[in-house]
PDB file of C-alpha atoms in Angstrom:
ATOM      1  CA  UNK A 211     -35.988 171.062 253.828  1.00 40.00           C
ATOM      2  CA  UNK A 212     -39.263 170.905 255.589  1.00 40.00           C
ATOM      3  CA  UNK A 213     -41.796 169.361 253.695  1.00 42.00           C
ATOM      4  CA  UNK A 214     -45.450 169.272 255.653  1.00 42.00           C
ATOM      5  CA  UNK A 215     -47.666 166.077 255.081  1.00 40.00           C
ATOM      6  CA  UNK A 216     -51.173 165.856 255.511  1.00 42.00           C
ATOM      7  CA  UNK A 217     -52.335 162.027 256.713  1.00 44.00           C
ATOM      8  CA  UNK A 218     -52.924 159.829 254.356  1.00 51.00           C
ATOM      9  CA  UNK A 219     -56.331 158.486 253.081  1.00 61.00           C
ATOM     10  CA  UNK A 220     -57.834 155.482 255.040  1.00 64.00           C
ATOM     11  CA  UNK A 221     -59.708 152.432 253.046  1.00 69.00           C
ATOM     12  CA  UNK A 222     -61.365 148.951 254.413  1.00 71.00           C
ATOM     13  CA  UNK A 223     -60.063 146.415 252.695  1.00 76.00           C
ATOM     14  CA  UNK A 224     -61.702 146.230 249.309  1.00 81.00           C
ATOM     15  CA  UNK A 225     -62.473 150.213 249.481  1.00 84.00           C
ATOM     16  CA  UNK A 226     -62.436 152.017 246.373  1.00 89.00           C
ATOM     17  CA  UNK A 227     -61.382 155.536 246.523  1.00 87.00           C
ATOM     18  CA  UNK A 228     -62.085 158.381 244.113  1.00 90.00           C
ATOM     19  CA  UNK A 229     -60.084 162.054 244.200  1.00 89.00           C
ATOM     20  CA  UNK A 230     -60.964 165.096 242.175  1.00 93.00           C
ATOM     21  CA  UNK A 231     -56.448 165.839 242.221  1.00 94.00           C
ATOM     22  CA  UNK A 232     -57.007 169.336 241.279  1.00 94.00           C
ATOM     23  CA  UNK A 233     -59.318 170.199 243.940  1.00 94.00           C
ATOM     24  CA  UNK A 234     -56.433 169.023 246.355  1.00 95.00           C
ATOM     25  CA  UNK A 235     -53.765 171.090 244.723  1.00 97.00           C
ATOM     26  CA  UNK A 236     -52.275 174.273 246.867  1.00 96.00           C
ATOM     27  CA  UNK A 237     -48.720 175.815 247.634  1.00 97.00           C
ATOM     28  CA  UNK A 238     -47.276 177.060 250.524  1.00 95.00           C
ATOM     29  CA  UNK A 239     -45.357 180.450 249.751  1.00 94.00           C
ATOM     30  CA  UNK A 240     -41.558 178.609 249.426  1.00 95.00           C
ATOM     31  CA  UNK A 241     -41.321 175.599 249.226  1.00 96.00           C
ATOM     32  CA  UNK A 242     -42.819 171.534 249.072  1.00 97.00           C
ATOM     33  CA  UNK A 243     -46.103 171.222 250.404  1.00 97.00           C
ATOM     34  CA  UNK A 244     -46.949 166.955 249.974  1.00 96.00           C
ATOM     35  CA  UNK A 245     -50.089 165.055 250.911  1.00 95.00           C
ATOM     36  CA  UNK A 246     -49.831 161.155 251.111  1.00 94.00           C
ATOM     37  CA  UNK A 247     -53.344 160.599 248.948  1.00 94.00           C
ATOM     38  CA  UNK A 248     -53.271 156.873 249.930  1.00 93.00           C
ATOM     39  CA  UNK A 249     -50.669 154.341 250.843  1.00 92.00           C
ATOM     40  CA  UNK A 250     -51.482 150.340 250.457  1.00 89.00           C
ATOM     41  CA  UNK A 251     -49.161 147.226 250.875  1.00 90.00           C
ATOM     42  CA  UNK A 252     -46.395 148.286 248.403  1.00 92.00           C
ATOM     43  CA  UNK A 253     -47.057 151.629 246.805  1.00 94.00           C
ATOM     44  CA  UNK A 254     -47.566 155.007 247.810  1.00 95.00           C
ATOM     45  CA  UNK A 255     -49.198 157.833 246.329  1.00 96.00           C
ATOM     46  CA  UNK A 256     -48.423 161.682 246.944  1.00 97.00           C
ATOM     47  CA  UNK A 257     -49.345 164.531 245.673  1.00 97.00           C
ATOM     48  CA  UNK A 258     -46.537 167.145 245.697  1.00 98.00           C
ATOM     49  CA  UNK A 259     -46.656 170.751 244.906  1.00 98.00           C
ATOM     50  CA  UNK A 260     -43.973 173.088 244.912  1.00 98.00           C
ATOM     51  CA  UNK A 261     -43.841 176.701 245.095  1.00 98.00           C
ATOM     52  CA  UNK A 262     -42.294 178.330 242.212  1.00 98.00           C
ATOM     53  CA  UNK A 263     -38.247 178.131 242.777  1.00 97.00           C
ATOM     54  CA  UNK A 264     -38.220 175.406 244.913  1.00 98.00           C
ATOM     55  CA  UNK A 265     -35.555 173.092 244.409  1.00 96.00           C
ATOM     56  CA  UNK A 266     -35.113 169.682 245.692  1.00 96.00           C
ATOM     57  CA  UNK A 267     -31.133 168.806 245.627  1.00 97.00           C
ATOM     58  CA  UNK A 268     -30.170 165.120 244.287  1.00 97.00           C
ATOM     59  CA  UNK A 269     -31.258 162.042 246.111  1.00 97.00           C
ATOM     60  CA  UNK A 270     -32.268 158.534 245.519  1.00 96.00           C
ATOM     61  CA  UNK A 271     -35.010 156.374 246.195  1.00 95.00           C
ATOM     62  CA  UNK A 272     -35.093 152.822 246.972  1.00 96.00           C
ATOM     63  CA  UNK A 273     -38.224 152.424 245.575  1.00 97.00           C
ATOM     64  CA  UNK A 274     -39.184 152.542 241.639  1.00 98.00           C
ATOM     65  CA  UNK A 275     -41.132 155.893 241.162  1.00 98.00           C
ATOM     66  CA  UNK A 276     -43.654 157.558 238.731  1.00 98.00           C
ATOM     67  CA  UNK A 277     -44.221 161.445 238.425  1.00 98.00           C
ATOM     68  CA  UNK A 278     -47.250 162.642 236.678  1.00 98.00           C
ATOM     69  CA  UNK A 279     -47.110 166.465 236.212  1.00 98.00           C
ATOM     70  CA  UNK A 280     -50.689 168.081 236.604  1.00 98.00           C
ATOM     71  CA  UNK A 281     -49.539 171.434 236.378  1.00 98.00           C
ATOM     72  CA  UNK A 282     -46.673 174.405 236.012  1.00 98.00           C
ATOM     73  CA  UNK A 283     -43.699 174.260 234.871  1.00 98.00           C
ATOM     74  CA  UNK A 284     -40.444 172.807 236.131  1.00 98.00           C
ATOM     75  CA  UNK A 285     -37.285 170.357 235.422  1.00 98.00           C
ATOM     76  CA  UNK A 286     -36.220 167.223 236.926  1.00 98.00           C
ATOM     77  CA  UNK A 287     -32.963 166.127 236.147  1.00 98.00           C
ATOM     78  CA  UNK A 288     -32.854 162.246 236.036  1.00 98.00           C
ATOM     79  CA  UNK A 289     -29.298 160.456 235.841  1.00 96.00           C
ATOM     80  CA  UNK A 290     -27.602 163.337 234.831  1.00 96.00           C
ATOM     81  CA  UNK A 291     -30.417 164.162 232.384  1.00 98.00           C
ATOM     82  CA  UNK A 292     -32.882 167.301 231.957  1.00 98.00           C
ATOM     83  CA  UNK A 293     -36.112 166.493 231.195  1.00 98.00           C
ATOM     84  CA  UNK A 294     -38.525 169.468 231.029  1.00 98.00           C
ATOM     85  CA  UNK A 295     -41.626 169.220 233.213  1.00 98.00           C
ATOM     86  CA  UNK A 296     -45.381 170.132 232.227  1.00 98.00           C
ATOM     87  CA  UNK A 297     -48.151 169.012 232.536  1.00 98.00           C
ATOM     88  CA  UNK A 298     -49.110 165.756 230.951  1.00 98.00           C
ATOM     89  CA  UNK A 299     -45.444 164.402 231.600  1.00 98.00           C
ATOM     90  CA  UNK A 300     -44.857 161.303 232.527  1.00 98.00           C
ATOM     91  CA  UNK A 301     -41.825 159.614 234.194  1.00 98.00           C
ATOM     92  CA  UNK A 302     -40.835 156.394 234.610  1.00 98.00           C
ATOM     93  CA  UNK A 303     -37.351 155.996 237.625  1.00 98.00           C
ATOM     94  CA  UNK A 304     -36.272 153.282 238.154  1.00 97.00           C
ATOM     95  CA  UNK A 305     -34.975 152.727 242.277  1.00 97.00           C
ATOM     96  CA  UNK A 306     -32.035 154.107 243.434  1.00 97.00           C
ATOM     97  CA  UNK A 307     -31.744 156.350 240.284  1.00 98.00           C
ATOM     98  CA  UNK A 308     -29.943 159.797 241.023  1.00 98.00           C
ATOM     99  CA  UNK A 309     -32.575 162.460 240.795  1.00 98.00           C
ATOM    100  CA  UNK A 310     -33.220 166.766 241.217  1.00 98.00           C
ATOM    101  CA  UNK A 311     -36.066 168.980 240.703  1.00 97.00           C
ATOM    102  CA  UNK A 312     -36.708 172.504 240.108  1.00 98.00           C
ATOM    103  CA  UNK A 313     -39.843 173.866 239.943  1.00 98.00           C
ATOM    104  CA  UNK A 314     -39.474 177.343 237.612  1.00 98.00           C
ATOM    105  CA  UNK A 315     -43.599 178.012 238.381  1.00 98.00           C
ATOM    106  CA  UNK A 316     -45.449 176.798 240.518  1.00 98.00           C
ATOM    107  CA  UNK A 317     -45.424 172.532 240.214  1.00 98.00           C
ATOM    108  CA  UNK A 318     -47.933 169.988 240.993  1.00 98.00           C
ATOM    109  CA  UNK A 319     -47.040 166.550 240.420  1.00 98.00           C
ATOM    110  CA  UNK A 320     -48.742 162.941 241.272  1.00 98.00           C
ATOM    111  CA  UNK A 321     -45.518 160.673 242.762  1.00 98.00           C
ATOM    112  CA  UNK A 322     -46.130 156.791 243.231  1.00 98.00           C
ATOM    113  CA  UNK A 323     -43.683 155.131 244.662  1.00 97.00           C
ATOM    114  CA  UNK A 324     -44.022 151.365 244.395  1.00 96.00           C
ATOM    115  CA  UNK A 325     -41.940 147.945 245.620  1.00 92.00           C
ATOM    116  CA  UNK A 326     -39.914 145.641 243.030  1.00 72.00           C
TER     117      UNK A 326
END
């Protein structure tokens, strides 16, 4: 699957940085569209929106992971689990945990991925 990226934020050291997420939210006509928001020592976080029937076949991560839905609808099946997606959901997986996604509408979703 392709998935485009846009560059990542950059911050001095000590740099705050502020995002309106919403105002960053947009969809490419099939398929992932993600945008690395900002990446420091140890965690990552990326904004991922997915066009309505996407789907994102099993796979692991070797990091621990949070998803944050912001909007549409969609289901992620964790460890053999379904767990609908909306927004306001938030998920907690742990590394290397089997996961799946499908978005049913359109999906936006915050990821963080993060060490230990």
């Amino acid at each position: 699957m392709n998935t485009p990226t846009v560059r990542s934020q950059s911050l001095s050291p000590g740099e705050s940085l502020v995002a309106q997420l919403q105002d960053k939210i947009e969809y490419a006509e099939t398929g992932v569209l993600s945008k690395v928001l900002l990446k420091v020592p140890g965690c990552q976080y990326t904004l991922f929106c997915l066009a309505a029937g996407t789907d994102i076949t099993e796979h692991t991560s070797t990091r621990n992971a949070v998803v944050y839905v912001l909007e549409g609808q969609g289901t992620l099946t964790l460890e053999g689990k379904e767990i609908p997606l909306e927004p306001g959901v938030f998920i907690f997986m742990p590394a290397n945990a089997p996961h799946a996604l499908k978005a049913e509408a359109n999906l936006a979703f915050l990821l963080t991925l993060s060490e230990g």
